[in-house]
Amino acid sequence: MSKRSLNCLFGCLAANSRYCRNYSYKAVRRPDAAILSRKLTAPQVESKPDELQAPNDLTKHLRAKILATGPITVAEYMREVLTNPLSGYYMNRDVFGREGDFITSPEICQIFGELVAVWIVSEWRKLGSPTPFQVVELGPGRGTLARDVLKVLTQFKLAGQFSMHMVEISPYLSKVQAQRLCFSSEIVNDENSSHYLTGKTATGTKVFWHKRLEDVPNAFSIILAHEFFDALPVHKLQRDDKYWKEVLIDVNENNGNDFDNKQQFRYVIPKSQTPVSHLFTSITGETRDCLEYSLDTDRIINIIANRFESDGGIALIMDYGHFGEKGDTFRAFKNHQLHEPLLAPGTADLTADVDFRQIKRVAEENGKVLCFGPVEQGSFLQKMEGEARLEKLLSNTLPENRDAIKSGYKMLTDPEQMGRRFKFFSIFPAVLKEHLKKFPISGFY
Ligand SMILES: C[S@@+](CC[C@H](N)C(=O)[O-])C[C@H]1O[C@@H](n2cnc3c(N)ncnc32)[C@H](O)[C@@H]1O
């Protein structure tokens, strides 16, 4: 889409601003790889005294599980820590912002969500404006991106033409999202229903909450995923001669029942292969000796590919990640600082960089979809005419808000901050191959 057409779309956006916030974001500094590999046997990250207190419920649960059935995979540990229904990290609290553990791009500045929305409108129109359509967001957090997208689509007078579908595992966060998006909402107690919460926005758009992407109805879908895939469990694999071995997590025997002392878990590498290390096939010419592999990501990408082939749709994945060159990125964040992932599970966010090369490999495997990117966030936002939007906002906002808006936008685009590390990646149906040559994807070219 040309600069002129994008500017035309901007003309439809309201000029008012919400306040831009400026805290630290996660995934900037990675732990030293040497320290991480040493952690396989002896954790090196210093812990603060308040983290060495009596074990929480999740620690007890994980200990009992490992003692009963043996060491667990890093993926299982991650799943329990993040999404255990009773005490998982995401399940019953707000973890974002100054009081939380990290801040994400949509929370930093409204320009982020607005440009994503302009991208949606631009790509949807190029496809002939198929209606009705659904906007699906995977892992919407506080619902800030969804709210900004909803606001812009409503300004484009599309309110009656789409529904919104939030794929959210956290009952707590789904309520936060409903408060942000909806005029009214109600919990659905029917176990046969594909959604567990539903609501209506002030302009009449219907919003549904689902536990899994599988539960979202089949229809033309615009799928957004911002910092979702980095929260999905990863298996950690390590090459041992010509085989892959899986890194597992065991209880820290040396620690015994001395809960006041040191951490309760440690990494181990079993002598034999696990089902995942046995079944995993690396790409020809793989040079890494250790890597992270997310079965959940593969599964979700397969669903997207199948749906796009049958019903059409486009996906925009926004996350930090690499293209198959990194191998050891599993880490934790607490209070905006790196944290030891095996310490006080459930009190810190766990994350791993997204492997975009693996996503492309799985998505394109059966020829159903085509992938584009990853491109750097700074480049995407600039190509989407972010600076023009910034100028417009600045000229219409109160003087006391200007610095926060400017520094928020800088944080999103500066290569030294979030501009280079965060990436945009898109998926389109393969039948559009020729069409996309004529109408290149906005923000990517
Ligand atoms: C890192 S937060 C990102 C939130 C938001 N997209 C943002 O960028 O501000 C991850 C989000 O994904 C949700 N989530 C994590 N694992 C999930 C899963 N397996 N299924 C559905 N949602 C999940 C969390 O509850 C949370 O809303």
mmCIF file of C-alpha atoms and ligand atoms in Angstrom, residues 26 83 90 96 102 104 106-107 137-142 167-170 173 177 211 226-228 230-232 349, ligand 1:
data_model
loop_
_atom_site.group_PDB
_atom_site.id
_atom_site.type_symbol
_atom_site.label_atom_id
_atom_site.label_comp_id
_atom_site.label_asym_id
_atom_site.label_seq_id
_atom_site.Cartn_x
_atom_site.Cartn_y
_atom_site.Cartn_z
ATOM 1 C CA LYS A 26 10.909 -7.635 28.932
ATOM 2 C CA THR A 83 -1.302 -21.667 33.481
ATOM 3 C CA TYR A 90 -1.293 -15.644 34.479
ATOM 4 C CA PHE A 96 1.628 -5.954 33.433
ATOM 5 C CA PHE A 102 6.925 -6.277 32.393
ATOM 6 C CA THR A 104 4.301 -4.686 26.366
ATOM 7 C CA PRO A 106 0.380 -1.954 23.093
ATOM 8 C CA GLU A 107 0.571 -0.755 26.709
ATOM 9 C CA GLU A 137 -6.616 -12.251 19.358
ATOM 10 C CA LEU A 138 -4.463 -14.923 20.959
ATOM 11 C CA GLY A 139 -3.470 -14.045 24.544
ATOM 12 C CA PRO A 140 -4.898 -10.502 24.797
ATOM 13 C CA GLY A 141 -3.395 -9.623 28.234
ATOM 14 C CA ARG A 142 -5.189 -6.530 29.520
ATOM 15 C CA VAL A 167 -8.432 -16.744 23.036
ATOM 16 C CA GLU A 168 -7.531 -16.407 26.707
ATOM 17 C CA ILE A 169 -6.745 -19.095 29.232
ATOM 18 C CA SER A 170 -6.774 -16.816 32.292
ATOM 19 C CA LEU A 173 -7.436 -11.546 32.548
ATOM 20 C CA GLN A 177 -10.459 -7.616 28.962
ATOM 21 C CA LYS A 211 -10.034 -21.223 25.954
ATOM 22 C CA HIS A 226 1.210 -10.136 20.437
ATOM 23 C CA GLU A 227 3.651 -11.686 22.923
ATOM 24 C CA PHE A 228 1.556 -14.862 22.883
ATOM 25 C CA ASP A 230 6.749 -16.527 23.638
ATOM 26 C CA ALA A 231 4.527 -17.636 26.544
ATOM 27 C CA LEU A 232 3.893 -21.118 25.104
ATOM 28 C CA ASP A 349 6.893 -14.741 34.062
HETATM 29 C C1 LIG B 1 2.844 -12.086 27.704
HETATM 30 S S1 LIG B 1 1.119 -11.928 27.867
HETATM 31 C C2 LIG B 1 0.791 -10.878 26.456
HETATM 32 C C3 LIG B 1 -0.448 -10.060 26.636
HETATM 33 C C4 LIG B 1 -0.799 -9.086 25.523
HETATM 34 N N1 LIG B 1 -0.905 -9.724 24.244
HETATM 35 C C5 LIG B 1 0.183 -7.943 25.471
HETATM 36 O O1 LIG B 1 1.070 -7.977 24.620
HETATM 37 O O2 LIG B 1 0.083 -7.021 26.288
HETATM 38 C C6 LIG B 1 0.520 -13.524 27.363
HETATM 39 C C7 LIG B 1 -0.980 -13.639 27.278
HETATM 40 O O3 LIG B 1 -1.313 -14.930 26.770
HETATM 41 C C8 LIG B 1 -2.221 -15.598 27.661
HETATM 42 N N2 LIG B 1 -1.896 -17.026 27.565
HETATM 43 C C9 LIG B 1 -0.773 -17.652 27.970
HETATM 44 N N3 LIG B 1 -0.822 -18.957 27.644
HETATM 45 C C10 LIG B 1 -1.984 -19.152 27.013
HETATM 46 C C11 LIG B 1 -2.616 -20.293 26.422
HETATM 47 N N4 LIG B 1 -2.027 -21.495 26.435
HETATM 48 N N5 LIG B 1 -3.810 -20.137 25.848
HETATM 49 C C12 LIG B 1 -4.429 -18.923 25.823
HETATM 50 N N6 LIG B 1 -3.887 -17.809 26.382
HETATM 51 C C13 LIG B 1 -2.684 -17.921 26.964
HETATM 52 C C14 LIG B 1 -1.933 -14.960 28.999
HETATM 53 O O4 LIG B 1 -2.962 -15.151 29.928
HETATM 54 C C15 LIG B 1 -1.744 -13.507 28.572
HETATM 55 O O5 LIG B 1 -2.985 -12.892 28.326
#
